[in-house]
Amino acid sequence: MRVLGIESSCDETGVAIYDSEAGLLSHALYSQIELHKKYGGVVPELASRDHVRRALPLISDVLKDVGLAKHDINGVAYTSGPGLIGALLVGAGIGRSLAWSWDVPAVGVHHMEGHLLAPMLEDNPPAFPFLALLVSGGHTMLIHVEGVGRYILLGDTLDDAAGEAFDKTAKLLGLGYPGGPQISRLAKQGDPNRFRFPRPMTNRPGLDFSFSGLKTFAVNTLADTDAGDQSKADIARAFEDAVVDTMAIKCKRALKQTGLKRIVLAGGVSANQGLRERMTQLGRDQRIEVFYPRPEFCTDNGAMIAYAGWRRLVAGQTEPLVIAAKPRWALDQLSGVA
Ligand code: KG4
Ligand code: ZN
């Protein structure tokens, strides 16, 4: 079975073709970073309009790339939530309509399920069950994953998502958008011993997160310095270390609580090198296996949607002849796939 996947929930148009026999055949991504940069964040209406411009040419490109025609596609998957409603509707409208005109089934994919299953595209995919740390621009979740669609939420953020905390702190330090990669780059030149940021909510039981206090801590710390380049790098380092450390502490706690022996890291923030290194270390210490997608599949992409869509289509799940998108959609409300 060959599935076309379309991702358009935020500021990236991603398209891919996944083949159940041969694996990922082709994928392409158009990032809108340049478009939104001057506004310091994503402008939803501009995002929607740009998805309209990019999606169809990208679909033609990925088909051409592997010498396939429309009749070679057996199903279409698109992100139907959560995300920006206008942006989602572009992908859902195009995906559902193409499936109808090609006379193949369509399926709407939960964006975070896409992220969660992205490590399945790698050579050494994780077996179920596993613990997942899902960290993106909109979500921070610890999940007990029993199988596809069988997700038990163990912990969530009470305020800012992990990626959001990176983005907001970057803005306060005068860095560009998106902030995660910028903080990460700057942190490499930072002194790890100059400042120590708190590890929020680690001194009480539970698996929830809270990151909004860290940005206030960053502002106050910055105000007490010369606000020069080295001070900013030192703050970036202290901030990143605090986020990474907090996540590692919660993951360790969740592993102990569930008895799970594998951990999957996914979502945009899982591209962070410091986090990946720290989790690899945690894996060694705790004798558990650690999995993460290649960096380009940590952030939004069409490949993860094609793959997640295939898992659902092959189980017989299809979308009715309706173009629907859900800006809010709880991951633990999904139906399980055998
Ligand atoms: O998964 P994603 O591409 O989109 C959402 O579903 O939100 O995640 C985007 C988020 C942004 O907040 C971005 O700053 C963050 O992931 N991010 C990073 C890194 N690369 C992207 N955060 C920390 N370190 C990185 N290297
Ligand atoms: Zn995402």
CSV table of C-alpha atoms and ligand atoms in Angstrom, one decimal:
chain,number,residue,atom,x,y,z
A,1,MET,CA,0.0,0.0,0.0
A,2,ARG,CA,1.3,3.5,-0.9
A,3,VAL,CA,0.1,6.4,1.1
A,4,LEU,CA,0.5,10.1,0.3
A,5,GLY,CA,0.9,12.2,3.5
A,6,ILE,CA,0.3,15.9,3.8
A,7,GLU,CA,1.2,18.0,6.8
A,8,SER,CA,0.0,21.6,7.1
A,9,SER,CA,-0.9,22.2,10.7
A,10,CYS,CA,1.5,25.2,11.3
A,11,ASP,CA,4.3,26.8,9.4
A,12,GLU,CA,5.6,23.9,7.4
A,13,THR,CA,4.1,22.3,4.3
A,14,GLY,CA,5.3,18.7,4.3
A,15,VAL,CA,4.5,16.0,1.8
A,16,ALA,CA,5.7,12.4,1.6
A,17,ILE,CA,4.9,9.0,0.1
A,18,TYR,CA,5.2,5.9,2.4
A,19,ASP,CA,5.1,2.4,0.9
A,20,SER,CA,4.2,-0.5,3.2
A,21,GLU,CA,6.8,-2.7,1.5
A,22,ALA,CA,9.6,-0.4,0.6
A,23,GLY,CA,9.3,2.2,3.4
A,24,LEU,CA,9.6,5.9,2.9
A,25,LEU,CA,9.9,6.6,-0.9
A,26,SER,CA,10.1,10.4,-1.0
A,27,HIS,CA,9.4,13.4,1.1
A,28,ALA,CA,9.6,17.2,0.6
A,29,LEU,CA,9.3,20.1,3.0
A,30,TYR,CA,8.6,23.8,2.5
A,31,SER,CA,9.4,25.9,5.6
A,32,GLN,CA,7.7,29.2,6.0
A,33,ILE,CA,10.3,30.5,8.5
A,34,GLU,CA,11.4,33.4,6.2
A,35,LEU,CA,7.8,34.4,5.7
A,36,HIS,CA,7.1,34.7,9.5
A,37,LYS,CA,10.5,35.8,10.7
A,38,LYS,CA,9.9,39.5,10.6
A,39,TYR,CA,6.8,39.2,12.8
A,40,GLY,CA,8.7,37.1,15.4
A,41,GLY,CA,6.2,34.3,15.2
A,42,VAL,CA,3.7,32.5,13.0
A,43,VAL,CA,0.9,34.7,11.4
A,44,PRO,CA,-1.9,32.2,10.9
A,45,GLU,CA,-3.5,33.9,7.8
A,46,LEU,CA,-0.1,34.1,6.0
A,47,ALA,CA,0.5,30.5,6.9
A,48,SER,CA,-2.8,29.3,5.4
A,49,ARG,CA,-2.2,31.2,2.2
A,50,ASP,CA,1.3,29.9,1.8
A,51,HIS,CA,0.1,26.3,2.3
A,52,VAL,CA,-2.3,26.9,-0.6
A,53,ARG,CA,0.6,28.0,-2.8
A,54,ARG,CA,3.0,25.2,-1.8
A,55,ALA,CA,1.0,22.0,-1.3
A,56,LEU,CA,0.0,21.0,-4.8
A,57,PRO,CA,3.5,21.7,-6.4
A,58,LEU,CA,5.1,19.7,-3.5
A,59,ILE,CA,2.8,16.8,-4.1
A,60,SER,CA,3.7,16.8,-7.8
A,61,ASP,CA,7.4,17.0,-6.9
A,62,VAL,CA,7.3,13.9,-4.6
A,63,LEU,CA,5.4,11.9,-7.1
A,64,LYS,CA,7.8,12.8,-9.9
A,65,ASP,CA,10.8,12.2,-7.6
A,66,VAL,CA,10.0,8.5,-7.5
A,67,GLY,CA,8.4,8.2,-11.0
A,68,LEU,CA,4.9,7.6,-9.7
A,69,ALA,CA,1.6,8.7,-11.0
A,70,LYS,CA,-1.6,9.4,-9.2
A,71,HIS,CA,-3.0,5.9,-9.8
A,72,ASP,CA,0.0,4.5,-7.9
A,73,ILE,CA,-1.3,6.0,-4.7
A,74,ASN,CA,-3.7,3.8,-2.6
A,75,GLY,CA,-4.6,6.2,0.2
A,76,VAL,CA,-4.2,9.8,1.3
A,77,ALA,CA,-3.4,10.9,4.9
A,78,TYR,CA,-3.4,14.5,6.1
A,79,THR,CA,-3.1,16.2,9.4
A,80,SER,CA,-6.6,17.1,10.6
A,81,GLY,CA,-5.6,18.5,14.0
A,82,PRO,CA,-4.5,19.9,16.4
A,83,GLY,CA,-3.1,23.1,14.9
A,84,LEU,CA,-4.1,26.4,13.2
A,85,ILE,CA,-7.6,25.9,11.8
A,86,GLY,CA,-6.9,27.7,8.5
A,87,ALA,CA,-3.7,25.9,7.9
A,88,LEU,CA,-5.2,22.5,8.8
A,89,LEU,CA,-8.2,23.1,6.4
A,90,VAL,CA,-5.8,23.6,3.5
A,91,GLY,CA,-4.2,20.2,4.0
A,92,ALA,CA,-7.6,18.5,4.8
A,93,GLY,CA,-9.3,20.2,1.8
A,94,ILE,CA,-6.5,19.1,-0.6
A,95,GLY,CA,-6.0,15.7,0.9
A,96,ARG,CA,-9.7,14.8,1.1
A,97,SER,CA,-10.4,16.1,-2.4
A,98,LEU,CA,-7.5,14.3,-4.0
A,99,ALA,CA,-8.5,11.0,-2.4
A,100,TRP,CA,-12.1,11.5,-3.7
A,101,SER,CA,-10.9,12.2,-7.2
A,102,TRP,CA,-8.4,9.3,-7.2
A,103,ASP,CA,-11.1,7.1,-5.7
A,104,VAL,CA,-8.9,6.0,-2.8
A,105,PRO,CA,-9.6,6.1,1.0
A,106,ALA,CA,-8.6,9.1,3.1
A,107,VAL,CA,-7.7,9.4,6.7
A,108,GLY,CA,-7.2,12.5,9.0
A,109,VAL,CA,-4.2,12.1,11.2
A,110,HIS,CA,-3.6,13.5,14.7
A,111,HIS,CA,-0.4,15.7,14.4
A,112,MET,CA,1.0,14.5,17.7
A,113,GLU,CA,0.4,10.8,16.8
A,114,GLY,CA,2.5,11.6,13.7
A,115,HIS,CA,5.3,12.9,15.9
A,116,LEU,CA,5.0,10.0,18.2
A,117,LEU,CA,5.3,7.4,15.5
A,118,ALA,CA,8.1,9.3,13.6
A,119,PRO,CA,10.9,7.0,15.1
A,120,MET,CA,9.2,4.1,13.3
A,121,LEU,CA,10.7,5.5,10.1
A,122,GLU,CA,14.2,4.8,11.3
A,123,ASP,CA,16.2,1.6,10.8
A,124,ASN,CA,15.8,0.4,14.4
A,125,PRO,CA,12.2,1.2,15.3
A,126,PRO,CA,10.9,0.9,18.9
A,127,ALA,CA,8.7,-2.0,19.8
A,128,PHE,CA,5.5,-1.4,21.9
A,129,PRO,CA,5.0,-0.6,24.7
A,130,PHE,CA,7.2,2.5,25.4
A,131,LEU,CA,7.3,5.8,27.2
A,132,ALA,CA,7.1,8.8,24.9
A,133,LEU,CA,8.3,12.3,25.7
A,134,LEU,CA,6.5,14.5,23.2
A,135,VAL,CA,8.0,18.0,23.1
A,136,SER,CA,6.9,20.4,20.4
A,137,GLY,CA,5.9,24.1,20.0
A,138,GLY,CA,2.4,23.4,21.3
A,139,HIS,CA,2.8,20.3,23.5
A,140,THR,CA,4.8,18.8,26.3
A,141,MET,CA,3.5,15.3,27.2
A,142,LEU,CA,4.7,12.1,28.8
A,143,ILE,CA,2.7,9.2,27.4
A,144,HIS,CA,2.5,5.5,28.1
A,145,VAL,CA,2.2,4.1,24.6
A,146,GLU,CA,0.6,0.6,24.5
A,147,GLY,CA,0.2,0.6,20.8
A,148,VAL,CA,-1.0,2.8,17.9
A,149,GLY,CA,-3.8,4.9,19.2
A,150,ARG,CA,-3.6,3.5,22.7
A,151,TYR,CA,-2.1,6.4,24.7
A,152,ILE,CA,-2.3,7.0,28.4
A,153,LEU,CA,-1.4,10.6,29.3
A,154,LEU,CA,1.0,10.6,32.3
A,155,GLY,CA,2.0,14.2,32.4
A,156,ASP,CA,1.3,17.5,30.6
A,157,THR,CA,2.4,21.1,30.8
A,158,LEU,CA,0.4,23.4,33.1
A,159,ASP,CA,1.4,26.5,31.0
A,160,ASP,CA,4.0,26.9,28.2
A,161,ALA,CA,4.9,24.0,26.0
A,162,ALA,CA,8.6,23.2,25.9
A,163,GLY,CA,9.1,24.6,22.4
A,164,GLU,CA,7.1,27.7,23.3
A,165,ALA,CA,9.4,28.2,26.3
A,166,PHE,CA,12.4,28.1,24.0
A,167,ASP,CA,10.7,30.5,21.5
A,168,LYS,CA,9.7,33.0,24.1
A,169,THR,CA,13.0,33.0,25.9
A,170,ALA,CA,14.8,33.4,22.6
A,171,LYS,CA,12.7,36.5,21.9
A,172,LEU,CA,13.6,37.9,25.3
A,173,LEU,CA,17.3,37.4,24.5
A,174,GLY,CA,16.8,39.2,21.2
A,175,LEU,CA,17.2,36.0,19.1
A,176,GLY,CA,15.2,35.2,16.0
A,177,TYR,CA,12.3,32.9,15.4
A,178,PRO,CA,12.0,29.9,15.8
A,179,GLY,CA,13.9,30.2,19.1
A,180,GLY,CA,14.8,26.6,19.8
A,181,PRO,CA,17.6,26.1,17.3
A,182,GLN,CA,18.9,29.7,18.1
A,183,ILE,CA,19.1,29.0,21.9
A,184,SER,CA,20.7,25.7,21.2
A,185,ARG,CA,23.3,27.3,19.0
A,186,LEU,CA,24.1,30.0,21.5
A,187,ALA,CA,24.1,27.7,24.5
A,188,LYS,CA,27.1,25.9,23.0
A,189,GLN,CA,29.2,29.0,23.7
A,190,GLY,CA,27.7,29.5,27.2
A,191,ASP,CA,29.4,28.8,30.5
A,192,PRO,CA,27.4,26.1,32.3
A,193,ASN,CA,28.5,27.2,35.7
A,194,ARG,CA,27.7,31.0,35.6
A,195,PHE,CA,24.0,30.8,36.3
A,196,ARG,CA,21.7,28.1,37.7
A,197,PHE,CA,18.0,28.1,36.7
A,198,PRO,CA,15.3,26.3,38.7
A,199,ARG,CA,14.1,22.8,37.7
A,200,PRO,CA,10.3,23.5,37.9
A,201,MET,CA,8.1,21.1,39.6
A,202,THR,CA,10.8,18.5,40.3
A,203,ASN,CA,10.7,18.8,44.0
A,204,ARG,CA,7.1,17.6,44.3
A,205,PRO,CA,5.6,14.3,43.1
A,206,GLY,CA,3.9,14.0,39.7
A,207,LEU,CA,4.8,14.1,36.1
A,208,ASP,CA,3.4,17.5,35.0
A,209,PHE,CA,5.6,20.3,33.7
A,210,SER,CA,5.6,24.1,34.0
A,211,PHE,CA,8.0,26.1,32.0
A,212,SER,CA,6.6,29.7,32.0
A,213,GLY,CA,8.6,30.6,35.2
A,214,LEU,CA,11.9,30.0,33.3
A,215,LYS,CA,11.4,32.8,30.9
A,216,THR,CA,10.8,35.2,33.8
A,217,PHE,CA,13.9,33.9,35.4
A,218,ALA,CA,15.8,34.5,32.1
A,219,VAL,CA,14.5,38.2,32.0
A,220,ASN,CA,15.5,38.8,35.6
A,221,THR,CA,18.9,37.2,35.1
A,222,LEU,CA,19.5,39.2,31.9
A,223,ALA,CA,18.6,42.5,33.8
A,224,ASP,CA,21.4,41.8,36.3
A,225,THR,CA,24.1,41.5,33.6
A,226,ASP,CA,25.7,43.7,31.0
A,227,ALA,CA,23.3,42.0,28.5
A,228,GLY,CA,26.4,41.4,26.2
A,229,ASP,CA,26.8,38.4,23.9
A,230,GLN,CA,28.6,36.2,26.5
A,231,SER,CA,26.0,36.9,29.1
A,232,LYS,CA,23.2,35.9,26.6
A,233,ALA,CA,25.1,32.7,25.8
A,234,ASP,CA,25.5,31.9,29.5
A,235,ILE,CA,21.7,32.5,30.0
A,236,ALA,CA,20.9,30.4,27.0
A,237,ARG,CA,23.1,27.6,28.4
A,238,ALA,CA,21.5,27.8,31.9
A,239,PHE,CA,18.0,27.8,30.4
A,240,GLU,CA,18.6,24.8,28.1
A,241,ASP,CA,20.3,22.9,30.9
A,242,ALA,CA,17.3,23.6,33.2
A,243,VAL,CA,14.8,22.4,30.6
A,244,VAL,CA,16.8,19.3,29.7
A,245,ASP,CA,17.4,18.4,33.3
A,246,THR,CA,13.8,18.8,34.2
A,247,MET,CA,12.7,16.5,31.4
A,248,ALA,CA,15.3,13.9,32.3
A,249,ILE,CA,14.1,13.9,36.0
A,250,LYS,CA,10.5,13.5,34.9
A,251,CYS,CA,11.3,10.7,32.4
A,252,LYS,CA,13.3,8.8,35.0
A,253,ARG,CA,10.3,9.1,37.4
A,254,ALA,CA,7.9,8.0,34.7
A,255,LEU,CA,10.1,5.0,33.9
A,256,LYS,CA,10.1,4.0,37.5
A,257,GLN,CA,6.3,4.5,37.8
A,258,THR,CA,5.4,2.4,34.7
A,259,GLY,CA,8.2,-0.1,34.6
A,260,LEU,CA,8.7,0.6,30.9
A,261,LYS,CA,12.0,-0.3,29.3
A,262,ARG,CA,12.0,1.9,26.2
A,263,ILE,CA,11.7,5.6,25.8
A,264,VAL,CA,10.8,7.5,22.6
A,265,LEU,CA,11.7,11.2,22.2
A,266,ALA,CA,9.7,13.1,19.5
A,267,GLY,CA,8.5,16.5,18.4
A,268,GLY,CA,10.5,19.6,17.4
A,269,VAL,CA,12.4,20.0,20.7
A,270,SER,CA,13.7,16.4,20.4
A,271,ALA,CA,16.0,17.9,17.7
A,272,ASN,CA,17.9,19.5,20.6
A,273,GLN,CA,21.3,18.0,20.9
A,274,GLY,CA,21.6,18.6,24.6
A,275,LEU,CA,18.4,16.8,25.2
A,276,ARG,CA,19.3,13.9,23.0
A,277,GLU,CA,22.7,13.5,24.7
A,278,ARG,CA,21.1,13.7,28.1
A,279,MET,CA,18.5,11.0,27.2
A,280,THR,CA,21.2,8.7,25.8
A,281,GLN,CA,23.0,9.0,29.1
A,282,LEU,CA,19.7,8.3,31.0
A,283,GLY,CA,19.2,5.2,28.8
A,284,ARG,CA,22.7,4.0,29.7
A,285,ASP,CA,22.2,4.6,33.5
A,286,GLN,CA,18.8,3.1,33.6
A,287,ARG,CA,19.5,0.3,31.1
A,288,ILE,CA,16.7,1.2,28.8
A,289,GLU,CA,16.6,1.7,25.1
A,290,VAL,CA,16.3,5.3,23.8
A,291,PHE,CA,14.8,6.1,20.4
A,292,TYR,CA,14.4,9.4,18.5
A,293,PRO,CA,13.8,10.4,14.9
A,294,ARG,CA,16.5,11.8,12.7
A,295,PRO,CA,16.6,15.6,13.3
A,296,GLU,CA,14.6,16.5,10.1
A,297,PHE,CA,11.8,14.2,11.3
A,298,CYS,CA,11.7,15.7,14.8
A,299,THR,CA,10.2,18.9,13.5
A,300,ASP,CA,7.1,19.0,11.4
A,301,ASN,CA,7.2,16.9,8.2
A,302,GLY,CA,5.0,14.9,5.8
A,303,ALA,CA,6.7,11.6,6.3
A,304,MET,CA,5.4,11.1,9.9
A,305,ILE,CA,1.8,11.8,8.6
A,306,ALA,CA,2.1,9.4,5.7
A,307,TYR,CA,3.4,6.7,8.1
A,308,ALA,CA,0.7,7.3,10.8
A,309,GLY,CA,-1.9,7.5,8.1
A,310,TRP,CA,-0.8,4.1,6.7
A,311,ARG,CA,-1.1,2.5,10.2
A,312,ARG,CA,-4.7,3.7,10.4
A,313,LEU,CA,-5.7,3.0,6.7
A,314,VAL,CA,-4.3,-0.5,6.8
A,315,ALA,CA,-6.5,-1.1,9.9
A,316,GLY,CA,-9.5,0.0,7.9
A,317,GLN,CA,-10.0,3.5,9.3
A,318,THR,CA,-11.2,6.0,6.7
A,319,GLU,CA,-12.7,9.5,6.7
A,320,PRO,CA,-16.2,10.1,5.4
A,321,LEU,CA,-16.7,12.5,2.4
A,322,VAL,CA,-16.3,15.5,4.6
A,323,ILE,CA,-13.5,18.1,4.9
A,324,ALA,CA,-13.0,18.4,8.6
A,325,ALA,CA,-10.2,19.8,10.9
A,326,LYS,CA,-10.0,20.0,14.7
A,327,PRO,CA,-7.8,22.8,16.0
A,328,ARG,CA,-8.0,21.1,19.5
A,329,TRP,CA,-7.9,17.4,19.8
A,330,ALA,CA,-6.8,15.3,22.8
A,331,LEU,CA,-4.3,12.6,21.9
A,332,ASP,CA,-5.8,10.2,24.5
A,333,GLN,CA,-9.2,10.3,22.8
A,334,LEU,CA,-7.9,8.5,19.7
A,335,SER,CA,-9.2,5.0,18.8
A,336,GLY,CA,-6.7,2.1,19.1
A,337,VAL,CA,-5.5,0.2,16.2
A,338,ALA,CA,-5.0,-3.5,16.6
B,1,KG4,O1,7.2,19.8,16.2
B,1,KG4,P1,7.4,21.2,15.7
B,1,KG4,O2,8.1,21.4,14.5
B,1,KG4,O3,6.0,21.9,15.6
B,1,KG4,C1,5.0,21.8,16.5
B,1,KG4,O4,4.2,20.8,16.4
B,1,KG4,O5,4.9,22.7,17.3
B,1,KG4,O6,8.1,21.9,16.9
B,1,KG4,C2,8.5,23.3,16.8
B,1,KG4,C3,9.2,23.7,18.1
B,1,KG4,C4,9.5,25.1,18.1
B,1,KG4,O7,9.1,25.7,19.3
B,1,KG4,C5,11.1,25.2,18.0
B,1,KG4,O8,11.7,26.3,18.7
B,1,KG4,C6,11.4,23.9,18.7
B,1,KG4,O9,10.4,23.0,18.3
B,1,KG4,N1,12.7,23.4,18.3
B,1,KG4,C7,13.8,23.2,19.1
B,1,KG4,C8,14.9,22.8,18.3
B,1,KG4,N2,14.5,22.7,17.0
B,1,KG4,C9,13.2,23.1,17.0
B,1,KG4,N3,13.9,23.5,20.5
B,1,KG4,C10,15.1,23.2,21.0
B,1,KG4,N4,16.2,22.9,20.4
B,1,KG4,C11,16.1,22.6,19.0
B,1,KG4,N5,17.2,22.2,18.4
B,2,ZN,ZN,4.7,19.4,15.2
